[in-house]
Short mmCIF file of C-alpha atoms and ligand atoms in Angstrom, two decimals:
data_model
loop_
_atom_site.label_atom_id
_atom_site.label_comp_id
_atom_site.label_asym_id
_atom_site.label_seq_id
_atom_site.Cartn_x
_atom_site.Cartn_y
_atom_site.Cartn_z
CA UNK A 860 -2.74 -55.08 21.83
CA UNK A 861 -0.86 -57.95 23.99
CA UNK A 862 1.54 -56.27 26.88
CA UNK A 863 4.40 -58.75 27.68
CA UNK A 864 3.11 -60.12 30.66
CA UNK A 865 -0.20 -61.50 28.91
CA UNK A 866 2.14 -62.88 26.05
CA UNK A 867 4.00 -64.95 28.74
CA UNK A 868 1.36 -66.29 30.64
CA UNK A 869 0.30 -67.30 26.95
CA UNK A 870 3.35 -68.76 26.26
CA UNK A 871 3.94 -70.41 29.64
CA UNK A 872 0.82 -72.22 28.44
CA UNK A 873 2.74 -74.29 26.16
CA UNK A 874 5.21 -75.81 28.75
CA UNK A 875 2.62 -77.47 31.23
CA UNK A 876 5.10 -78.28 33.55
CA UNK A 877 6.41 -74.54 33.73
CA UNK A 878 5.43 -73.50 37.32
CA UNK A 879 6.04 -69.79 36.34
CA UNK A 880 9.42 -69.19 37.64
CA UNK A 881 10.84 -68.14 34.49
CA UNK A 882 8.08 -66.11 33.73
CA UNK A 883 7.75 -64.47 37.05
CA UNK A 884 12.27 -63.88 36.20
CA UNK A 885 11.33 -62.02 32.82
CA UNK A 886 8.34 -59.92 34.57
CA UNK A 887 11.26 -58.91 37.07
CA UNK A 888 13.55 -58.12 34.50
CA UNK A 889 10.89 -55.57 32.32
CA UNK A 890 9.91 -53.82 35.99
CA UNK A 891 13.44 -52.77 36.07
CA UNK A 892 13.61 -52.18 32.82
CA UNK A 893 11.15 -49.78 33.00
CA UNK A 894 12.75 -48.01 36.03
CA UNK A 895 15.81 -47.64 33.92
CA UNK A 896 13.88 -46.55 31.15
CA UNK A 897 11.97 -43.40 33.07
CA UNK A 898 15.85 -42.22 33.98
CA UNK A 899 17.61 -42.36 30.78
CA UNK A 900 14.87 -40.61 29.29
CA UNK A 901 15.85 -38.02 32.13
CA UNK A 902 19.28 -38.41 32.53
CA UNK A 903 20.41 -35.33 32.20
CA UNK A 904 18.22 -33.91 34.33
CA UNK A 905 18.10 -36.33 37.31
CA UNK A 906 22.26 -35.80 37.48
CA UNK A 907 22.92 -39.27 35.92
CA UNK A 908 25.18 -37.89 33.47
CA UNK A 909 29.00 -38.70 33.35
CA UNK A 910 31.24 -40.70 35.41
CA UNK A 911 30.86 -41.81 38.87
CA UNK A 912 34.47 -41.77 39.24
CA UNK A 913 34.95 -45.49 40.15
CA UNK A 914 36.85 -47.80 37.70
CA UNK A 915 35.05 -51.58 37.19
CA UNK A 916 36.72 -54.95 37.05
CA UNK A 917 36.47 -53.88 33.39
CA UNK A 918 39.13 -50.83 33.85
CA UNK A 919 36.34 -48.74 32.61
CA UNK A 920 35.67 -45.73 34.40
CA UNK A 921 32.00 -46.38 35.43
CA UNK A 922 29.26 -43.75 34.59
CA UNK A 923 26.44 -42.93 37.16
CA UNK A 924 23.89 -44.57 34.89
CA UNK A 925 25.70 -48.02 34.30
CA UNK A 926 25.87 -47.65 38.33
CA UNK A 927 22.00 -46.66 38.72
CA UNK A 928 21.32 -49.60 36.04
CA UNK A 929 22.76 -52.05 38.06
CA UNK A 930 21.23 -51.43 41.41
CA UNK A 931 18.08 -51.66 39.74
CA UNK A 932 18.20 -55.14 37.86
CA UNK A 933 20.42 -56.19 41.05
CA UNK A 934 17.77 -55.57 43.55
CA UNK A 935 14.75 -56.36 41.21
CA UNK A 936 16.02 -59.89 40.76
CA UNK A 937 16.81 -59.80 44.51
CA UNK A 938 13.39 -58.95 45.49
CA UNK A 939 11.60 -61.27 42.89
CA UNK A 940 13.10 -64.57 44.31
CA UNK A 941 13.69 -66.61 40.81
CA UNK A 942 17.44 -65.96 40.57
CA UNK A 943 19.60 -67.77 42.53
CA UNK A 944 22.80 -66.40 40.90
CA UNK A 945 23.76 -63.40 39.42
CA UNK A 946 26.63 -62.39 37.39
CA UNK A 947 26.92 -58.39 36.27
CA UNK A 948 29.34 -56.34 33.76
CA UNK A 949 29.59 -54.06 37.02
CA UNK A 950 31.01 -56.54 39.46
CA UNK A 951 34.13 -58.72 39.63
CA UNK A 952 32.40 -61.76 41.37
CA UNK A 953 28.61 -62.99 40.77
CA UNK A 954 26.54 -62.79 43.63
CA UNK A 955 25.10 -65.83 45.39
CA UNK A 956 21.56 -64.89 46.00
CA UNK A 957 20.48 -68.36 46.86
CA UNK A 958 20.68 -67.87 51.07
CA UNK A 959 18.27 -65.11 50.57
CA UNK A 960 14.90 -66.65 52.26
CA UNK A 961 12.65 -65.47 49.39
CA UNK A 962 15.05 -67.17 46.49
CA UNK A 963 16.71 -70.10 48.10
CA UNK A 964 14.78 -72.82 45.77
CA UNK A 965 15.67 -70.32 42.95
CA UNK A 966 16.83 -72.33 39.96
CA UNK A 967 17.53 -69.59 37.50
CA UNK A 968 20.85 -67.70 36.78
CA UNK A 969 20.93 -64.38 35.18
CA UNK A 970 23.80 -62.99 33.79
CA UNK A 971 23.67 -58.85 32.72
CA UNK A 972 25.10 -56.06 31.24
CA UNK A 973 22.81 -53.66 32.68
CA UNK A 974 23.69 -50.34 30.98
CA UNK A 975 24.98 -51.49 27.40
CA UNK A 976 26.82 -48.54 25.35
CA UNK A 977 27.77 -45.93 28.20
CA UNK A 978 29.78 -44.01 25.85
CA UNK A 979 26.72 -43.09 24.48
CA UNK A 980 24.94 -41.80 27.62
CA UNK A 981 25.86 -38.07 27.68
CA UNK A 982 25.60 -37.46 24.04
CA UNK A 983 21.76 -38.81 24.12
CA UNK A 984 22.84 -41.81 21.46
CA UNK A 985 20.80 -45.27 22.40
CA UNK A 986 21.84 -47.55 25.09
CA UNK A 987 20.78 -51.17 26.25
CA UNK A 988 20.66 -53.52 28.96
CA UNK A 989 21.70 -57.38 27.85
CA UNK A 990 20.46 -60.50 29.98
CA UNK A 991 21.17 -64.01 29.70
CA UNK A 992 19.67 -66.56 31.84
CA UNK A 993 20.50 -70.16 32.78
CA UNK A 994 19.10 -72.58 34.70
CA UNK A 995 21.02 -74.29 37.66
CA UNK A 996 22.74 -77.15 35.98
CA UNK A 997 22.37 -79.27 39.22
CA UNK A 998 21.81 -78.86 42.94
CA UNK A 999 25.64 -80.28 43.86
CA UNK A 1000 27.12 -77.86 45.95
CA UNK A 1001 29.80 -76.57 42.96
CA UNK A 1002 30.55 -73.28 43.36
CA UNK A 1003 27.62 -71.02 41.54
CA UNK A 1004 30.56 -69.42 39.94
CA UNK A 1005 31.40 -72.60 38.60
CA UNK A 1006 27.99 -73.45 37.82
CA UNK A 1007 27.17 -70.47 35.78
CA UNK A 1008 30.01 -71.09 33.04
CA UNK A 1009 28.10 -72.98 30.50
CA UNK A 1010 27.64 -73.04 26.83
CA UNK A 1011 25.43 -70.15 25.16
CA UNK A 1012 23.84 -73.11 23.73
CA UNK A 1013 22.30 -74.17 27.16
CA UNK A 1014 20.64 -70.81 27.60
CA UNK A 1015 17.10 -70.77 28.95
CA UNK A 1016 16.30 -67.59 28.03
CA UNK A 1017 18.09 -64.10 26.45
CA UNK A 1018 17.30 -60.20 25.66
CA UNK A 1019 17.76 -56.96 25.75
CA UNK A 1020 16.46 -53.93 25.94
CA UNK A 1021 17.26 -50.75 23.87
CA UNK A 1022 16.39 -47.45 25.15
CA UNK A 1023 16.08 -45.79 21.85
CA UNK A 1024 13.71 -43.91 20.04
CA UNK A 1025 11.33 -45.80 21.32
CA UNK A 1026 12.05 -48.66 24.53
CA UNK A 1027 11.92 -51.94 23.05
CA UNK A 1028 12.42 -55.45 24.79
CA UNK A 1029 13.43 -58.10 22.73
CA UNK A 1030 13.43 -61.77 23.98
CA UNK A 1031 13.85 -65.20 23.19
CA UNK A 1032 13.16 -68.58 25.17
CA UNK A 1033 14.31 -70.25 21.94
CA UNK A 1034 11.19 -70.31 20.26
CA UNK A 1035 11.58 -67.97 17.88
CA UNK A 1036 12.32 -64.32 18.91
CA UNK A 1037 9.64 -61.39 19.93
CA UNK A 1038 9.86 -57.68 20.12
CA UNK A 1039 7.96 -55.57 22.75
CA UNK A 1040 7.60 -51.94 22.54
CA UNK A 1041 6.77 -49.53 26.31
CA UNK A 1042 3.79 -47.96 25.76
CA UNK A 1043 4.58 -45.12 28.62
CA UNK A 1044 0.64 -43.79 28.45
CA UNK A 1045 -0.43 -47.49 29.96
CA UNK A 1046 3.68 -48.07 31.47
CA UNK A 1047 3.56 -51.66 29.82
CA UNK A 1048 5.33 -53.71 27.03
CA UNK A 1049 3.43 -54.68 24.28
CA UNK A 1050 4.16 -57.00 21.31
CA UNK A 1051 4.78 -55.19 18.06
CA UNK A 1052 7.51 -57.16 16.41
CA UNK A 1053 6.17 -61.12 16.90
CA UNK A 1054 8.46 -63.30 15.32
CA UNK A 1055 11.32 -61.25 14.15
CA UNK A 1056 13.46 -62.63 11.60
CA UNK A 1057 16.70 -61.20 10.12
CA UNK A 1058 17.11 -60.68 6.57
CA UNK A 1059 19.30 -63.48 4.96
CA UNK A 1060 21.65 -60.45 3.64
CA UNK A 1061 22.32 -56.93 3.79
CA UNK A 1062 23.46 -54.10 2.63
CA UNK A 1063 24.97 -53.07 6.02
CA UNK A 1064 28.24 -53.51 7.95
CA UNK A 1065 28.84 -52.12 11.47
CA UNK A 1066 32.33 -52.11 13.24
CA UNK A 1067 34.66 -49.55 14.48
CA UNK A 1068 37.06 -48.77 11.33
CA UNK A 1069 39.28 -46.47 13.97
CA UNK A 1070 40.80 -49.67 14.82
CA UNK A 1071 41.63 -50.48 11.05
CA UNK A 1072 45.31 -50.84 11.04
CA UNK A 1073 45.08 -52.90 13.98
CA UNK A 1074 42.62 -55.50 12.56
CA UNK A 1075 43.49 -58.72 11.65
CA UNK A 1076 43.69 -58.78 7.72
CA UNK A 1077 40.87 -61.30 6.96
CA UNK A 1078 39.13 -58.59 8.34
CA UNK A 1079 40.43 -55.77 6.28
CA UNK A 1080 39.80 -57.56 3.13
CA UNK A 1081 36.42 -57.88 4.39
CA UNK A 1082 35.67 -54.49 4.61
CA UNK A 1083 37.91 -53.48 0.95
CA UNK A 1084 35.54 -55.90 -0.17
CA UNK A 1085 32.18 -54.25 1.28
CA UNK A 1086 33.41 -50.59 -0.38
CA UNK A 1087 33.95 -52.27 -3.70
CA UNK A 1088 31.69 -51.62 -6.69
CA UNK A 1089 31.51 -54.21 -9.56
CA UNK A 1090 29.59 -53.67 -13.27
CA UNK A 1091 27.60 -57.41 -12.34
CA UNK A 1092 26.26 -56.66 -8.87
CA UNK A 1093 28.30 -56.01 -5.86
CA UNK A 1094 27.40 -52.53 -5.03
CA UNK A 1095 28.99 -50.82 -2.12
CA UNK A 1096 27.43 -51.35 1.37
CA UNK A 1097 26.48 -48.65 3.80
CA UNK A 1098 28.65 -48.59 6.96
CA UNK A 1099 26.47 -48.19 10.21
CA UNK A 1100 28.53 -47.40 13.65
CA UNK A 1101 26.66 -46.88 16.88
CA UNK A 1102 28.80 -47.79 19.63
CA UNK A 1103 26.30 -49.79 21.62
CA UNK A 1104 26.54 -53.32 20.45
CA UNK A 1105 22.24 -53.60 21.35
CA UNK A 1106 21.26 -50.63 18.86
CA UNK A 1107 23.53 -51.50 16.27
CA UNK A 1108 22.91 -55.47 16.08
CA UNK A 1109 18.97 -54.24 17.04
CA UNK A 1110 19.15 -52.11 13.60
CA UNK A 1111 20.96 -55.29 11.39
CA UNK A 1112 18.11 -57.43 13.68
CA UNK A 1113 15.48 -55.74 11.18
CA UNK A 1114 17.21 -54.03 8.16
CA UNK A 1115 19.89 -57.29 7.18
CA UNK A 1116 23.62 -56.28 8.12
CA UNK A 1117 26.89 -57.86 10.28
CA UNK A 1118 28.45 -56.30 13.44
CA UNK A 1119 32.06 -57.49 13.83
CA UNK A 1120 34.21 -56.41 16.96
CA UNK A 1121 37.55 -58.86 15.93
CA UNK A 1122 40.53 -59.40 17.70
CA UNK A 1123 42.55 -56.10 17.76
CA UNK A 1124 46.35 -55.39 18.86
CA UNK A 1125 44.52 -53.13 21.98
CA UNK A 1126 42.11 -56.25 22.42
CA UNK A 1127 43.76 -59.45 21.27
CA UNK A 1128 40.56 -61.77 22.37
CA UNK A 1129 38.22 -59.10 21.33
CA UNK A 1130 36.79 -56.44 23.65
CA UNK A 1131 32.96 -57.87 23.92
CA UNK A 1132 32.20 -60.03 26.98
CA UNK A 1133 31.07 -63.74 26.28
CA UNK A 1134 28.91 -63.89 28.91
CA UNK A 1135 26.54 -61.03 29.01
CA UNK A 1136 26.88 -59.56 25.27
CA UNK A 1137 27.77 -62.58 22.98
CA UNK A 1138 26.04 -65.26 24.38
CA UNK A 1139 23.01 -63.29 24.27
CA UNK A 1140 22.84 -61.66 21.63
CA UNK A 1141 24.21 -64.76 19.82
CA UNK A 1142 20.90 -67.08 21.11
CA UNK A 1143 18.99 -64.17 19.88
CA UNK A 1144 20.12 -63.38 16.29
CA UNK A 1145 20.65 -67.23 15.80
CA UNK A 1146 16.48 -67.97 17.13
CA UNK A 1147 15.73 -64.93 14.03
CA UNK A 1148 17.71 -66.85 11.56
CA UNK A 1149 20.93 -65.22 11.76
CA UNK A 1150 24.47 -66.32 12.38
CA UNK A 1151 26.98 -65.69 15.07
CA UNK A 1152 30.99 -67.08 15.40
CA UNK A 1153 34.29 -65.63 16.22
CA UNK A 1154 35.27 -65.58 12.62
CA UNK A 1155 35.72 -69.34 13.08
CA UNK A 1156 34.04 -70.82 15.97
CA UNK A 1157 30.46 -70.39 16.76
CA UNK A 1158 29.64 -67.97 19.79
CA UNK A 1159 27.12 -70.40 21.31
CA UNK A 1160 29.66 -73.27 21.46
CA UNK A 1161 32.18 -71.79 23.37
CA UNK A 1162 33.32 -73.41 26.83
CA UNK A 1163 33.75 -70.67 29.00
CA UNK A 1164 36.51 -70.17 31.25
CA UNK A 1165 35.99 -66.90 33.80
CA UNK A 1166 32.74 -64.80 34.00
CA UNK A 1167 34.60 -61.59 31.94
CA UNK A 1168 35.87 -63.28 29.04
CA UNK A 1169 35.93 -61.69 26.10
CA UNK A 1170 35.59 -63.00 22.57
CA UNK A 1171 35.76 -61.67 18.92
CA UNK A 1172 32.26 -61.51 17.33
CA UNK A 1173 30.88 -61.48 14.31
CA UNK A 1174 27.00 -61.49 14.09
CA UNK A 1175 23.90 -61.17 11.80
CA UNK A 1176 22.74 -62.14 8.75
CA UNK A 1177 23.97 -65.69 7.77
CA UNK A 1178 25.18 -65.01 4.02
CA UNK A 1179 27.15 -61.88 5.83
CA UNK A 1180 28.33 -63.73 8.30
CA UNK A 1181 29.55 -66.37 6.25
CA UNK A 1182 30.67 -63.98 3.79
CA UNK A 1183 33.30 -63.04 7.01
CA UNK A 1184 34.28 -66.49 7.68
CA UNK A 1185 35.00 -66.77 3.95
CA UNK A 1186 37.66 -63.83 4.45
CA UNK A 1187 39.09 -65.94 7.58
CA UNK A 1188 39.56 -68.98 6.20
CA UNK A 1189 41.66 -67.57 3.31
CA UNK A 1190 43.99 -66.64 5.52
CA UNK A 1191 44.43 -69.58 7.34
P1 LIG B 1919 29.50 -51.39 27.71
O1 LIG B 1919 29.02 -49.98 27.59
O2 LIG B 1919 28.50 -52.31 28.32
O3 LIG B 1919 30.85 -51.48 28.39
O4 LIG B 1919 29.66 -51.96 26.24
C1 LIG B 1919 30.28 -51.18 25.26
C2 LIG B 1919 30.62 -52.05 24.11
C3 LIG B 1919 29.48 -52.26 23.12
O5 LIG B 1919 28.25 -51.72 23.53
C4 LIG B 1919 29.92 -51.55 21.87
O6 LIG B 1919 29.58 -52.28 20.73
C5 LIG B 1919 31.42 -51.46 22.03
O7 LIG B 1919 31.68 -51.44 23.42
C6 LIG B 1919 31.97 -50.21 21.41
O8 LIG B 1919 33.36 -50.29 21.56
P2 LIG B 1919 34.29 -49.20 20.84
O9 LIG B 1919 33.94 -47.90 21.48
O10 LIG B 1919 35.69 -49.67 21.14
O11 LIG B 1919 33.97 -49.25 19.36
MN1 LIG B 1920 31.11 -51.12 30.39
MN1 LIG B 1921 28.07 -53.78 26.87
MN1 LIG B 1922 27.76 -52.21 30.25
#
């Protein structure tokens, strides 16, 4: 059995100019992660359930745990001194962490949705935390804020972690993606998905049909044409909803399947954040072989503009995916 931290030091191996920073950043991340972990598997009886009663930059009404989340990845990359910028879900502005004395050579950037799928806290349905880290482009004194809107594509590293059945962390540092499961007897990660690649195709589409009538209609064709049944082959596929974008793109991660959130009339860019959901999960699905675009553009290409953007998605395996484009360009 390999816990996380030997598989980095492992990896780090390869990159013999890599002075550990990044690796020290990802050990930061999973001791949070773990902290998280040991109260969502208590939530409801450490009073963590339900709303806090303040609304986010979001105009969500924030729950205690996406609130307890937070302060915990916050102050563990605060304390570890590799992250010189950080960007939440939870806050309107990043925080400049690079006049702290313990990171001020920091040259990492983490962006994070630290409690992924809060509508799913108080009924005991999985949850995640999404990261996404950069590196400082350069050491001109731009604004971080200014600094930390770059391309998925220039990524460093990217992960999440589902608190599920069982806790898994899932990372890549786009060489290939690998799954970590928390063994609480020992209180460590340790690899038991290495490589992980997503099925080419599946059998399995995942988006909220509540919104049908406002979807655009490439993508209600798409989905008439997922229920059909033909005499040749096409049978129908299974429809898989969550509600946390990390279990339900987790689940299409191993079984084959697409998650689309489009543009909606409610949402008219989409409702997922570029940042901190698609630009993660993107790098990730893309380093196991899948696919990941707007309908048109591809997620890891996209210039961003401001730290909350949000952008329609449609991710997983690459026939589905292009099986959705497909519907688009028709209707172009
Ligand atoms: P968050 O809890 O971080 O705000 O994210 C919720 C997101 C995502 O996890 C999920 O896929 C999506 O919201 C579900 O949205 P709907 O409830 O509108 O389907
Ligand atoms: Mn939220
Ligand atoms: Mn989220
Ligand atoms: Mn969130």
């Amino acid at each position: 059995m390999k816990t996380l931290g030997q598989f980095i030091i492992e990896k780090q191996a390869d990159f013999p100019f890599a002075k550990g920073e990044l690796s020290r950043l990802l050990r930061d991340i999973a001791i949070a992660a773990k902290v998280v972990n040991r109260e969502v598997n208590k939530a409801g009886l450490a009073d963590l359930l339900g709303a806090c009663g303040d609304m986010n930059i979001q105009g969500e009404v924030q729950q205690k745990l996406d609130v307890y989340a937070d302060v915990q990845f916050t102050s563990a990359l605060q304390r570890g001194g590799e992250c010189c910028y950080l960007a939440s879900e939870e806050h309107e502005l990043g925080i400049d962490l690079s006049h702290d004395v313990v990171s001020k050579n920091a040259k990492y950037m983490v962006c994070i949705d630290p409690l992924d799928g809060s509508s799913n806290i108080d009924v005991n349905v999985s949850v995640g935390t999404i990261f996404s880290i950069y590196r400082r482009a350069n050491n001109e004194p731009v604004s971080m804020a200014d600094e930390l809107l770059q391309q998925g594509r220039k990524q460093v590293a990217a992960g999440y972690i589902i608190y599920g059945s069982s806790t898994m962390l899932v990372y890549t540092t786009g060489n290939g993606v690998n799954g970590f499961t928390l063994d609480p007897s020992i209180g460590e990660f340790c690899l038991s998905h290495p490589n992980m690649r997503i099925p080419e195709s599946g059998q399995i589409y995942s988006i909220n049909e509540g919104n049908y009538i406002k979807f655009p209609q490439a993508v209600k064709n798409y989905i008439k044409y997922c229920q059909i049944e033909d005499s040749a082959s096409k049978r129908p596929y299974t429809s898989r909803y969550i509600g946390s974008m990390v279990a339900d793109i987790h689940r299409n991660l191993i079984r084959g399947g697409v998650f689309i959130y489009p543009e909606t009339l409610s949402f008219p860019t989409g409702k997922l954040r570029l940042m901190y959901e698609c630009n993660p999960m993107a790098f990730i699905v893309e380093q196991a072989g899948g696919k990941a675009t707007t309908g048109s553009e591809r997620i890891l290409d996209i210039q961003p503009t401001e730290l909350h953007q949000r952008v329609p998605v449609v991710i997983g395996s690459k026939l589905m995916v292009e099986q959705v484009e497909y519907f688009y360009s028709m209707e172009l």
